[in-house]
XYZ file of C-alpha atoms in Angstrom:
668
model
C -46.730 30.551 -84.286
C -43.794 31.834 -82.254
C -44.501 35.285 -83.674
C -47.954 35.472 -82.087
C -46.651 33.961 -78.836
C -43.888 36.559 -78.670
C -46.357 39.338 -79.390
C -48.440 38.305 -76.363
C -45.233 38.192 -74.328
C -44.233 41.720 -75.354
C -47.543 43.016 -73.997
C -47.367 40.919 -70.826
C -43.792 41.959 -70.003
C -44.346 45.651 -70.686
C -41.935 45.607 -73.619
C -44.717 46.772 -75.952
C -47.597 49.141 -75.231
C -51.242 48.367 -75.979
C -54.523 50.258 -75.885
C -56.606 49.790 -72.757
C -59.798 51.785 -72.186
C -58.915 53.912 -75.196
C -55.470 54.882 -73.872
C -52.050 53.574 -74.880
C -50.543 51.904 -71.841
C -48.095 49.173 -70.832
C -47.711 46.611 -68.072
C -44.834 47.336 -65.727
C -45.711 44.460 -63.403
C -48.295 41.722 -62.932
C -47.729 41.422 -59.190
C -51.026 40.524 -57.488
C -50.717 43.332 -54.920
C -50.124 45.946 -57.609
C -52.874 47.913 -59.381
C -51.231 46.777 -62.632
C -52.746 43.321 -62.117
C -56.112 44.706 -63.174
C -54.663 45.997 -66.445
C -53.256 42.531 -67.084
C -56.619 40.987 -66.264
C -58.380 43.283 -68.729
C -55.828 42.672 -71.474
C -56.272 38.903 -71.166
C -60.073 39.077 -71.037
C -60.183 41.388 -74.063
C -57.807 39.161 -76.036
C -59.821 36.002 -75.345
C -63.081 37.802 -76.122
C -61.638 38.944 -79.460
C -61.336 35.256 -80.415
C -65.068 34.802 -79.879
C -65.030 33.050 -76.510
C -67.432 33.504 -73.645
C -65.081 35.022 -71.042
C -65.816 35.021 -67.329
C -63.978 36.969 -64.645
C -64.129 34.478 -61.803
C -63.805 36.401 -58.497
C -61.373 35.161 -55.876
C -62.815 35.523 -52.382
C -60.724 37.385 -49.855
C -58.923 39.376 -52.498
C -55.283 40.216 -51.894
C -56.186 43.859 -52.255
C -55.839 45.175 -48.700
C -58.117 47.894 -47.328
C -56.937 49.592 -44.163
C -59.719 52.004 -43.248
C -63.379 52.755 -43.919
C -65.093 55.913 -42.644
C -68.519 57.508 -43.129
C -69.490 61.152 -42.663
C -73.167 60.159 -42.394
C -75.332 57.177 -43.355
C -74.899 57.763 -47.089
C -71.458 59.285 -47.710
C -68.279 57.369 -46.983
C -64.769 56.496 -48.112
C -62.618 53.393 -48.226
C -58.828 53.400 -48.405
C -56.903 50.436 -49.724
C -53.167 50.079 -50.015
C -53.049 52.503 -52.965
C -56.495 53.929 -53.713
C -59.481 55.736 -52.237
C -63.052 54.750 -53.102
C -66.102 56.852 -52.317
C -69.829 56.150 -51.965
C -72.824 58.458 -51.877
C -75.561 55.844 -51.538
C -74.803 54.155 -48.252
C -72.216 51.759 -49.646
C -74.323 50.180 -52.386
C -71.927 51.421 -55.076
C -68.376 52.769 -54.930
C -66.229 54.762 -57.329
C -62.482 55.162 -57.329
C -61.611 58.760 -56.432
C -57.850 58.529 -55.953
C -55.513 56.160 -57.780
C -52.166 55.620 -56.131
C -48.968 54.765 -57.964
C -48.260 51.578 -56.037
C -45.902 53.326 -53.615
C -48.527 55.277 -51.636
C -50.511 53.336 -49.045
C -53.683 54.754 -47.452
C -53.765 53.892 -43.745
C -56.353 56.188 -42.181
C -59.259 58.470 -43.126
C -61.114 61.176 -41.226
C -64.275 62.901 -42.559
C -65.206 66.318 -41.228
C -68.305 66.388 -43.426
C -69.754 64.764 -46.513
C -67.500 67.017 -48.588
C -64.417 67.555 -46.436
C -62.208 64.541 -45.647
C -58.542 63.803 -44.953
C -56.409 60.707 -45.596
C -52.913 59.798 -44.410
C -50.512 57.016 -45.232
C -47.067 55.819 -46.182
C -44.017 58.099 -46.345
C -45.786 61.230 -45.135
C -48.736 60.895 -47.514
C -51.364 63.550 -46.701
C -54.475 63.938 -48.874
C -57.537 66.180 -48.681
C -60.847 66.509 -50.505
C -63.101 69.534 -50.090
C -65.814 68.415 -52.505
C -66.058 64.758 -51.464
C -64.769 63.546 -54.835
C -61.508 65.167 -55.904
C -58.408 64.517 -53.801
C -55.308 66.680 -53.615
C -51.944 65.698 -52.229
C -50.696 68.258 -49.715
C -47.263 68.840 -48.273
C -46.453 67.456 -44.846
C -43.433 68.202 -42.641
C -42.366 64.571 -42.362
C -41.702 61.677 -44.738
C -42.312 59.118 -42.003
C -45.369 56.830 -42.088
C -48.610 58.452 -40.885
C -51.027 55.942 -39.323
C -53.880 57.687 -37.492
C -55.722 60.978 -37.927
C -58.393 62.727 -35.831
C -60.108 66.128 -36.066
C -62.214 67.853 -33.446
C -63.523 70.545 -35.805
C -62.575 72.337 -39.013
C -59.452 73.757 -37.374
C -58.028 71.364 -34.776
C -56.599 67.990 -35.719
C -53.889 65.471 -34.815
C -51.888 62.791 -36.645
C -49.935 59.959 -35.000
C -46.967 58.509 -36.813
C -43.766 56.486 -36.694
C -41.226 56.852 -33.900
C -43.743 58.086 -31.328
C -44.467 61.247 -33.310
C -47.681 63.273 -32.950
C -48.445 66.281 -35.148
C -51.048 68.959 -34.483
C -52.810 71.499 -36.706
C -54.867 74.530 -35.672
C -55.568 75.819 -39.185
C -57.471 72.953 -40.745
C -54.459 70.970 -41.920
C -52.626 73.733 -43.783
C -49.709 73.547 -41.365
C -48.611 70.973 -38.802
C -46.425 71.152 -35.703
C -44.551 68.213 -34.211
C -45.295 67.789 -30.492
C -42.970 66.191 -27.977
C -43.909 62.738 -26.643
C -42.123 60.291 -24.327
C -42.569 57.486 -26.886
C -40.281 56.225 -29.644
C -42.490 53.336 -30.801
C -44.796 53.478 -33.803
C -48.254 54.936 -32.987
C -51.266 53.468 -34.802
C -54.372 55.316 -33.586
C -55.355 58.587 -31.952
C -58.620 60.106 -30.696
C -59.959 63.014 -28.638
C -63.170 63.251 -26.621
C -63.179 67.058 -26.465
C -60.790 69.947 -27.097
C -58.537 68.822 -24.247
C -58.548 65.062 -23.605
C -56.943 62.660 -26.071
C -55.159 59.299 -26.336
C -52.780 57.595 -28.775
C -51.764 53.927 -28.831
C -49.061 51.898 -30.549
C -46.365 49.280 -30.331
C -45.050 47.812 -27.091
C -48.362 48.477 -25.324
C -47.817 52.246 -25.555
C -50.697 54.479 -24.391
C -50.156 58.246 -24.481
C -52.517 60.752 -22.835
C -52.982 64.491 -23.248
C -55.105 66.793 -21.096
C -54.214 70.010 -22.933
C -55.351 69.451 -26.506
C -52.275 67.525 -27.562
C -49.718 70.139 -26.616
C -48.051 67.717 -24.198
C -48.279 63.957 -23.754
C -47.689 61.533 -20.892
C -47.386 57.762 -20.705
C -50.169 55.746 -19.079
C -49.608 52.222 -17.765
C -51.325 49.792 -20.140
C -50.188 46.690 -18.289
C -49.276 44.971 -21.578
C -46.417 44.800 -24.033
C -48.668 43.799 -26.935
C -49.167 46.106 -29.885
C -52.245 48.303 -29.574
C -53.971 49.192 -32.832
C -57.437 50.609 -32.166
C -59.048 53.171 -29.856
C -62.618 54.081 -28.983
C -63.499 56.809 -26.452
C -67.052 56.867 -25.110
C -66.251 59.834 -22.842
C -63.266 61.506 -21.215
C -63.438 58.740 -18.580
C -64.398 55.595 -20.516
C -61.979 54.533 -23.264
C -61.229 51.190 -24.954
C -58.052 49.975 -26.685
C -57.531 46.751 -28.688
C -54.444 45.017 -30.021
C -52.488 41.844 -30.595
C -52.727 38.654 -28.572
C -56.445 39.166 -27.887
C -55.730 42.375 -25.965
C -58.791 44.412 -24.927
C -58.232 47.212 -22.415
C -60.756 49.524 -20.763
C -60.420 52.518 -18.473
C -63.298 54.090 -16.573
C -61.236 56.858 -14.988
C -59.626 58.538 -17.952
C -56.640 56.233 -18.011
C -55.482 56.515 -14.437
C -55.945 52.769 -14.474
C -56.459 50.388 -17.413
C -58.070 46.978 -16.937
C -57.771 43.960 -19.206
C -60.960 42.209 -20.360
C -60.348 38.526 -21.106
C -61.808 37.525 -24.483
C -60.356 34.019 -24.086
C -58.549 34.338 -27.402
C -55.093 35.118 -28.697
C -56.479 36.598 -31.917
C -54.934 39.836 -33.110
C -57.515 42.627 -32.731
C -57.353 45.744 -34.892
C -60.355 48.020 -34.432
C -63.332 48.744 -32.181
C -66.508 50.797 -32.585
C -69.959 51.081 -30.982
C -73.453 51.112 -32.489
C -74.833 52.830 -29.368
C -74.000 53.077 -25.663
C -74.489 49.341 -25.158
C -73.771 47.560 -28.444
C -70.185 47.443 -29.684
C -68.012 45.424 -32.047
C -64.340 44.450 -32.397
C -62.753 43.043 -35.581
C -59.425 41.365 -36.191
C -57.387 38.456 -37.507
C -58.953 35.930 -39.898
C -62.254 37.819 -39.927
C -62.893 37.288 -36.234
C -65.381 39.610 -34.537
C -66.598 40.118 -30.969
C -69.791 41.793 -29.740
C -70.938 43.421 -26.521
C -74.475 44.280 -25.450
C -73.664 45.788 -22.059
C -71.491 48.752 -22.938
C -68.254 46.781 -23.155
C -68.162 44.938 -19.829
C -68.522 41.515 -21.451
C -67.875 40.359 -25.017
C -68.674 37.214 -27.018
C -67.269 35.886 -30.261
C -69.722 36.557 -33.088
C -70.137 35.932 -36.814
C -67.044 35.901 -38.999
C -66.767 39.050 -41.081
C -65.279 37.177 -44.029
C -62.050 35.576 -45.181
C -58.820 37.354 -44.281
C -57.809 39.845 -41.629
C -60.047 42.830 -40.896
C -58.326 46.096 -39.998
C -61.177 48.577 -39.629
C -64.833 48.632 -38.567
C -67.195 51.610 -38.912
C -70.743 51.773 -37.537
C -73.033 54.025 -39.557
C -76.381 53.478 -37.817
C -77.911 51.637 -34.865
C -77.704 48.360 -36.813
C -75.379 48.864 -39.795
C -71.581 48.663 -39.984
C -68.830 48.119 -42.556
C -65.597 46.186 -42.013
C -62.568 46.091 -44.274
C -59.174 44.460 -44.553
C -58.469 41.502 -46.804
C -62.194 41.559 -47.488
C -64.945 44.169 -47.514
C -68.164 43.304 -45.701
C -71.377 44.828 -44.384
C -73.754 43.976 -41.542
C -77.289 45.268 -41.031
C -78.032 43.323 -37.836
C -75.438 44.615 -35.359
C -72.737 42.222 -36.514
C -74.704 39.013 -36.074
C -74.211 38.254 -39.777
C -72.036 39.708 -42.542
C -72.148 39.796 -46.324
C -69.117 40.377 -48.546
C -69.504 43.446 -50.762
C -66.168 43.171 -52.565
C -68.105 43.085 -55.824
C -69.149 46.710 -55.296
C -65.542 47.915 -55.599
C -64.196 48.527 -59.107
C -60.776 46.933 -59.647
C -60.413 45.767 -56.070
C -61.328 42.104 -56.447
C -58.823 39.709 -57.973
C -60.165 37.404 -60.688
C -59.260 34.281 -62.577
C -59.830 34.785 -66.313
C -61.829 31.884 -67.760
C -62.780 31.340 -71.424
C -64.983 28.403 -72.382
C -65.415 26.432 -75.608
C -68.476 24.216 -75.183
C -68.258 20.588 -76.261
C -70.589 19.421 -79.012
C -71.261 16.015 -77.453
C -70.128 15.899 -73.815
C -70.446 19.491 -72.698
C -70.203 18.431 -69.038
C -66.807 16.805 -69.598
C -64.005 19.366 -69.300
C -60.382 19.634 -70.353
C -58.473 22.587 -68.908
C -55.396 24.346 -70.225
C -54.080 26.863 -67.719
C -51.283 29.069 -66.397
C -50.922 31.779 -63.780
C -50.794 35.323 -65.144
C -49.481 37.046 -62.030
C -45.765 37.398 -61.358
C -43.247 38.832 -58.923
C -39.671 40.119 -58.769
C -37.149 41.744 -56.461
C -39.097 45.011 -57.004
C -42.623 43.686 -57.611
C -44.651 46.862 -57.081
C -42.692 48.749 -59.728
C -41.263 46.281 -62.231
C -41.849 42.566 -62.729
C -41.773 41.590 -66.433
C -42.098 37.853 -65.738
C -41.408 36.691 -69.296
C -40.673 33.114 -68.251
C -42.535 33.079 -64.915
C -45.178 33.034 -66.065
C -45.649 35.059 -69.196
C -44.533 31.939 -71.075
C -47.417 29.803 -69.854
C -49.914 32.657 -70.129
C -48.949 33.415 -73.727
C -49.238 29.728 -74.600
C -52.794 29.625 -73.228
C -53.666 32.645 -75.397
C -52.082 30.896 -78.362
C -54.143 27.783 -77.643
C -57.289 29.908 -77.678
C -56.282 31.482 -81.005
C -55.361 28.202 -82.692
C -58.444 26.285 -81.515
C -61.062 29.003 -81.976
C -62.261 27.734 -85.373
C -62.471 24.062 -84.398
C -65.239 22.079 -82.733
C -64.580 19.513 -80.002
C -66.756 16.826 -78.499
C -65.709 17.802 -74.961
C -65.613 21.239 -73.378
C -62.297 23.097 -73.262
C -61.605 25.775 -70.661
C -58.755 28.248 -71.090
C -57.968 29.507 -67.575
C -55.487 32.115 -66.396
C -55.137 32.034 -62.619
C -54.339 34.940 -60.335
C -52.162 35.111 -57.206
C -50.249 31.876 -57.755
C -47.183 33.548 -56.283
C -49.116 34.168 -53.039
C -49.844 30.473 -52.497
C -51.947 29.173 -55.441
C -54.768 31.460 -54.297
C -56.743 31.626 -57.554
C -56.451 27.982 -58.554
C -57.056 26.698 -55.022
C -60.420 28.408 -54.889
C -61.334 27.412 -58.445
C -60.482 23.733 -57.921
C -62.283 23.602 -54.572
C -65.397 25.122 -56.152
C -65.157 22.651 -59.041
C -64.993 19.740 -56.603
C -67.929 21.066 -54.576
C -69.930 21.402 -57.793
C -68.945 17.876 -58.927
C -67.418 19.228 -62.149
C -66.311 16.489 -64.520
C -62.723 17.615 -65.142
C -60.934 14.882 -67.096
C -57.500 16.516 -67.461
C -55.696 19.720 -66.518
C -52.671 20.884 -68.532
C -50.795 23.474 -66.471
C -47.909 25.378 -68.092
C -45.514 27.175 -65.777
C -42.179 28.429 -67.171
C -41.796 26.744 -70.557
C -39.411 29.104 -72.381
C -35.897 28.886 -70.883
C -33.355 26.380 -72.232
C -29.832 27.762 -71.966
C -28.038 24.488 -72.809
C -30.325 23.815 -75.804
C -30.869 20.179 -74.839
C -34.673 20.443 -75.070
C -35.271 18.866 -71.656
C -38.759 19.565 -70.320
C -40.257 18.087 -67.170
C -43.851 16.831 -66.898
C -44.987 16.417 -63.299
C -47.700 13.793 -62.878
C -47.561 13.087 -59.152
C -48.785 9.904 -57.504
C -52.242 9.747 -59.117
C -52.378 7.164 -61.905
C -54.776 9.265 -64.023
C -52.366 12.214 -63.823
C -49.440 9.964 -64.664
C -51.335 8.682 -67.688
C -51.670 12.252 -68.975
C -47.932 12.798 -68.458
C -46.961 9.652 -70.368
C -49.402 10.589 -73.133
C -47.600 13.912 -73.528
C -44.280 12.080 -73.650
C -45.598 9.767 -76.357
C -46.963 12.678 -78.389
C -43.618 14.474 -78.294
C -41.992 11.405 -79.844
C -44.781 10.777 -82.371
C -44.783 14.395 -83.523
C -40.955 14.542 -83.617
C -40.814 17.628 -81.433
C -37.290 18.756 -80.446
C -37.918 17.919 -76.797
C -36.529 15.435 -74.306
C -39.348 14.569 -71.911
C -38.709 13.693 -68.268
C -41.861 12.438 -66.531
C -41.864 13.094 -62.784
C -44.080 10.973 -60.527
C -43.038 10.468 -56.900
C -40.576 13.360 -57.149
C -43.131 15.786 -58.583
C -43.356 19.402 -57.495
C -46.583 20.798 -56.064
C -45.476 24.415 -56.389
C -47.881 25.486 -59.124
C -51.566 25.529 -59.984
C -51.819 21.860 -61.004
C -51.408 20.984 -57.306
C -54.724 22.670 -56.513
C -56.430 20.138 -58.784
C -54.481 17.237 -57.278
C -55.639 18.369 -53.862
C -59.249 18.184 -54.997
C -59.046 14.812 -56.738
C -58.719 15.937 -60.358
C -56.083 14.572 -62.771
C -53.528 17.244 -63.689
C -49.959 17.723 -64.891
C -47.443 20.551 -64.893
C -45.204 21.200 -67.887
C -42.059 23.119 -66.877
C -38.482 23.668 -68.035
C -35.602 21.556 -66.743
C -35.047 22.215 -63.022
C -31.332 21.548 -63.608
C -31.243 24.248 -66.286
C -33.479 26.700 -64.437
C -33.605 30.348 -65.417
C -31.231 32.494 -63.334
C -33.615 35.420 -63.867
C -36.362 33.805 -61.766
C -38.314 36.403 -59.754
C -36.131 39.302 -60.896
C -36.613 42.403 -63.018
C -34.400 40.737 -65.657
C -36.911 37.979 -66.501
C -37.256 39.351 -70.032
C -38.339 37.913 -73.371
C -34.764 38.097 -74.683
C -33.710 35.390 -72.188
C -36.043 32.757 -73.690
C -35.244 30.176 -76.375
C -37.903 30.332 -79.137
C -37.499 26.811 -80.564
C -37.872 25.207 -77.133
C -40.737 27.561 -76.229
C -42.697 26.836 -79.420
C -42.186 23.071 -79.084
C -43.628 23.091 -75.575
C -46.637 25.118 -76.727
C -47.227 22.737 -79.638
C -46.959 19.714 -77.352
C -49.541 20.943 -74.849
C -51.953 22.513 -77.342
C -51.841 19.462 -79.602
C -52.341 17.078 -76.694
C -55.236 19.164 -75.419
C -56.929 19.082 -78.834
C -56.347 15.347 -79.115
C -57.817 14.695 -75.663
C -60.888 16.873 -76.187
C -61.593 14.927 -79.424
C -62.089 17.060 -82.563
C -65.632 16.831 -83.892
C -65.135 16.672 -87.652
C -68.761 15.828 -88.440
C -70.407 18.547 -86.425
C -73.366 16.199 -85.907
C -72.863 15.838 -82.188
C -73.052 12.033 -82.500
C -70.298 10.041 -80.855
C -69.491 6.418 -81.640
C -69.019 5.230 -78.076
C -67.387 1.868 -77.538
C -69.517 -0.695 -75.786
C -69.144 -0.757 -72.023
C -69.724 -3.781 -69.792
C -73.283 -3.692 -68.468
C -73.782 -0.366 -70.281
C -71.748 1.556 -67.713
C -68.413 1.436 -65.912
C -67.591 2.186 -62.278
C -63.964 3.334 -61.999
C -61.524 2.527 -59.220
C -62.151 4.900 -56.289
C -59.298 7.252 -55.361
C -57.660 7.714 -52.989
C -58.020 4.283 -51.482
C -57.624 3.981 -48.529
C -59.068 7.435 -47.851
C -59.477 9.729 -44.868
C -62.021 12.467 -45.611
C -63.555 11.695 -48.988
C -63.105 9.365 -51.941
C -63.783 10.122 -55.629
C -64.808 7.820 -58.478
C -66.275 8.034 -61.989
C -69.367 6.576 -63.610
C -68.955 6.227 -67.379
C -72.064 5.415 -69.428
C -72.354 4.640 -73.141
C -75.644 6.493 -73.364
C -78.009 8.309 -71.068
C -79.369 5.910 -68.468
C -80.666 6.039 -64.912
C -78.072 5.084 -62.313
C -78.252 4.367 -58.587
C -75.097 4.553 -56.467
C -75.048 3.442 -52.823
C -72.528 2.629 -50.105
C -72.779 -0.579 -48.062
C -70.791 -1.908 -45.116
C -69.249 -5.378 -45.163
C -72.394 -6.893 -43.602
C -74.485 -5.633 -46.534
C -76.206 -2.848 -44.590
C -76.922 0.254 -46.717
C -75.019 3.270 -45.344
C -76.090 6.000 -47.759
C -77.488 6.549 -51.267
C -75.256 8.843 -53.314
C -77.528 8.717 -56.384
C -80.979 7.201 -56.709
C -82.273 6.536 -60.210
C -80.595 9.645 -61.643
C -80.080 10.013 -65.431
C -76.368 10.197 -66.331
C -74.590 10.735 -69.642
C -70.994 9.730 -70.421
C -68.568 10.649 -67.589
C -69.679 11.758 -64.138
C -67.414 12.255 -61.131
C -68.880 11.391 -57.733
C -67.552 11.433 -54.180
C -68.383 9.953 -50.803
C -67.449 11.953 -47.712
C -67.503 9.080 -45.241
C -70.901 10.014 -43.785
C -74.082 7.994 -43.461
C -77.598 8.981 -44.545
C -77.975 11.020 -41.340
C -74.881 13.073 -42.126
C -72.801 11.474 -39.368
C -69.245 10.196 -39.797
C -68.981 6.433 -40.064
C -66.158 4.531 -38.390
C -62.944 3.277 -39.956
C -63.695 0.075 -41.879
C -64.057 -1.442 -45.330
C -67.077 -0.390 -47.402
C -68.476 -1.163 -50.848
C -69.531 1.428 -53.434
C -72.219 -0.217 -55.570
C -73.603 1.255 -58.829
C -76.445 -0.119 -60.918
C -78.857 0.705 -63.746
C -81.718 -1.577 -62.661
C -80.414 -4.538 -64.634
C -76.733 -4.790 -63.790
C -74.591 -3.875 -60.788
C -70.907 -3.171 -60.228
C -69.129 -2.528 -56.955
C -65.716 -1.418 -55.673
C -64.208 -1.850 -52.232
C -62.891 1.180 -50.346
C -61.188 1.441 -46.968
C -61.855 4.378 -44.661
C -59.034 5.229 -42.240
C -59.739 8.086 -39.838
């Protein structure tokens, strides 16, 4: 029904309000870096649940939510600032609650706790926040609208903030008023610290190091010996200070900055923050989760355990062994940084999720058919307004419509309705899902990906189906083309093979060896409202839109095989030798090769790899019971886990009575 599809679209584009958590609200954007993405996620999960499906929020590791600072007042009370929000904990970081919700334009860059109740935060465009009860935050006026990056307090009265354009502000009345101090710098300053009431440092772009010996009243340049950006400071005393920055830069002074020495970490990794557990043990975090440890007070450092996926911008030690690190991930160590565990799951509405609804098959529950789309979007003003009616509200609404239409039917094979997150940031959600599915040997038989299926300005009904180079994917594409003709849909199908696009979520499945297609509007009649705030429902063509939805939903239902009897008994055609070994793909292969074992009934199967001389290389399965379709892979390793050399090999499968084999060629 185009009416129900358009109703979903009105919610997704923000053109109609809906009730979320008991409050009438609307979606202004579904941009993955916006807090609105979590409202979209909840709307989709609630809608699918209302149709009776088991809905799973599948977390995406290394969420795009960026956290810039984490600080603790003691071992139990702390705060975390992400690009828009502040979270607080009172139990040592086991649980967190959102205390401040930004509007998408306010970014939290630095926190400073005076006590478990009194804490400050600074950020974008002169943002200055304060809590005096540890829970409730108030926005306070500040004499500048420039970005504020670092904040430091000596006591309840004296504090300093470093900012854009070499600016440093000082307060002597606990943050009620601030005075701009003169500095010789014009570059952005990222961090500031004081060791006592007099001695302080600030660092920033272009290798800038500023020093004050009079409580921040006046500042002088110190020679850093580098032009790299400096992001983090740690002062052990008024003589011993560390600074870290880009290009693997680690600087140390032992004479209060009269001279700074570079410590070679033998890396070009961008470094962002430094802290110490005690006088001897310290830690540095940076780009791509890299971390470095010292056990001798900072004289020598070694690369240590990765803190998690994504860049890490802040590290905070809270005891002799425990520290937290945040950035593109949120992680905790309890063994001085020798190992880390992600604790993203402890943050409400900070982890991006794929929304997955499952309809279990009555016969082959392990065999899956997927209908999917990405629910995130973008525009020329993504944080504030991105309706995304065509890209990709159209595909998302069609997945919801599929779930509604199919909810009262039974199918022999399992159907998954999946809405992926962060496609616009590089297929983030689908890439992780498909990789996990491959690692778990999921038996995915077909993926129907819909991305932009509603725009047809010339009314010619042209729709493209991208099947790529894989013959199984191409077969799905041609099946869709045939169905469009059989069902007399007002569409003109163009199947793309060698000239297929990989710029959507179907490519994630191709990359992991699963058959998939993308259904998309004519590239030669492409919406001019792509990635703009004008991508509205009124620009779509309902007849074309509905025909595409019917084509994909009908083909999905056909492929998953309706179970009209409800008995769970399938009349399976006879297979040669009782099972069938498919052609391995890709072949030749470089890293791993995939193939299917199809059985007419449950039977015990052995699968092994042999070289051309008949020598057994590895057993992939040994007398394992299989039912219907099972996808297997060989990673080019022998039974000892070592890579074998480039050559021809044979994959041989048998059930004790009969054997089949296929030749594969490994090219390293």
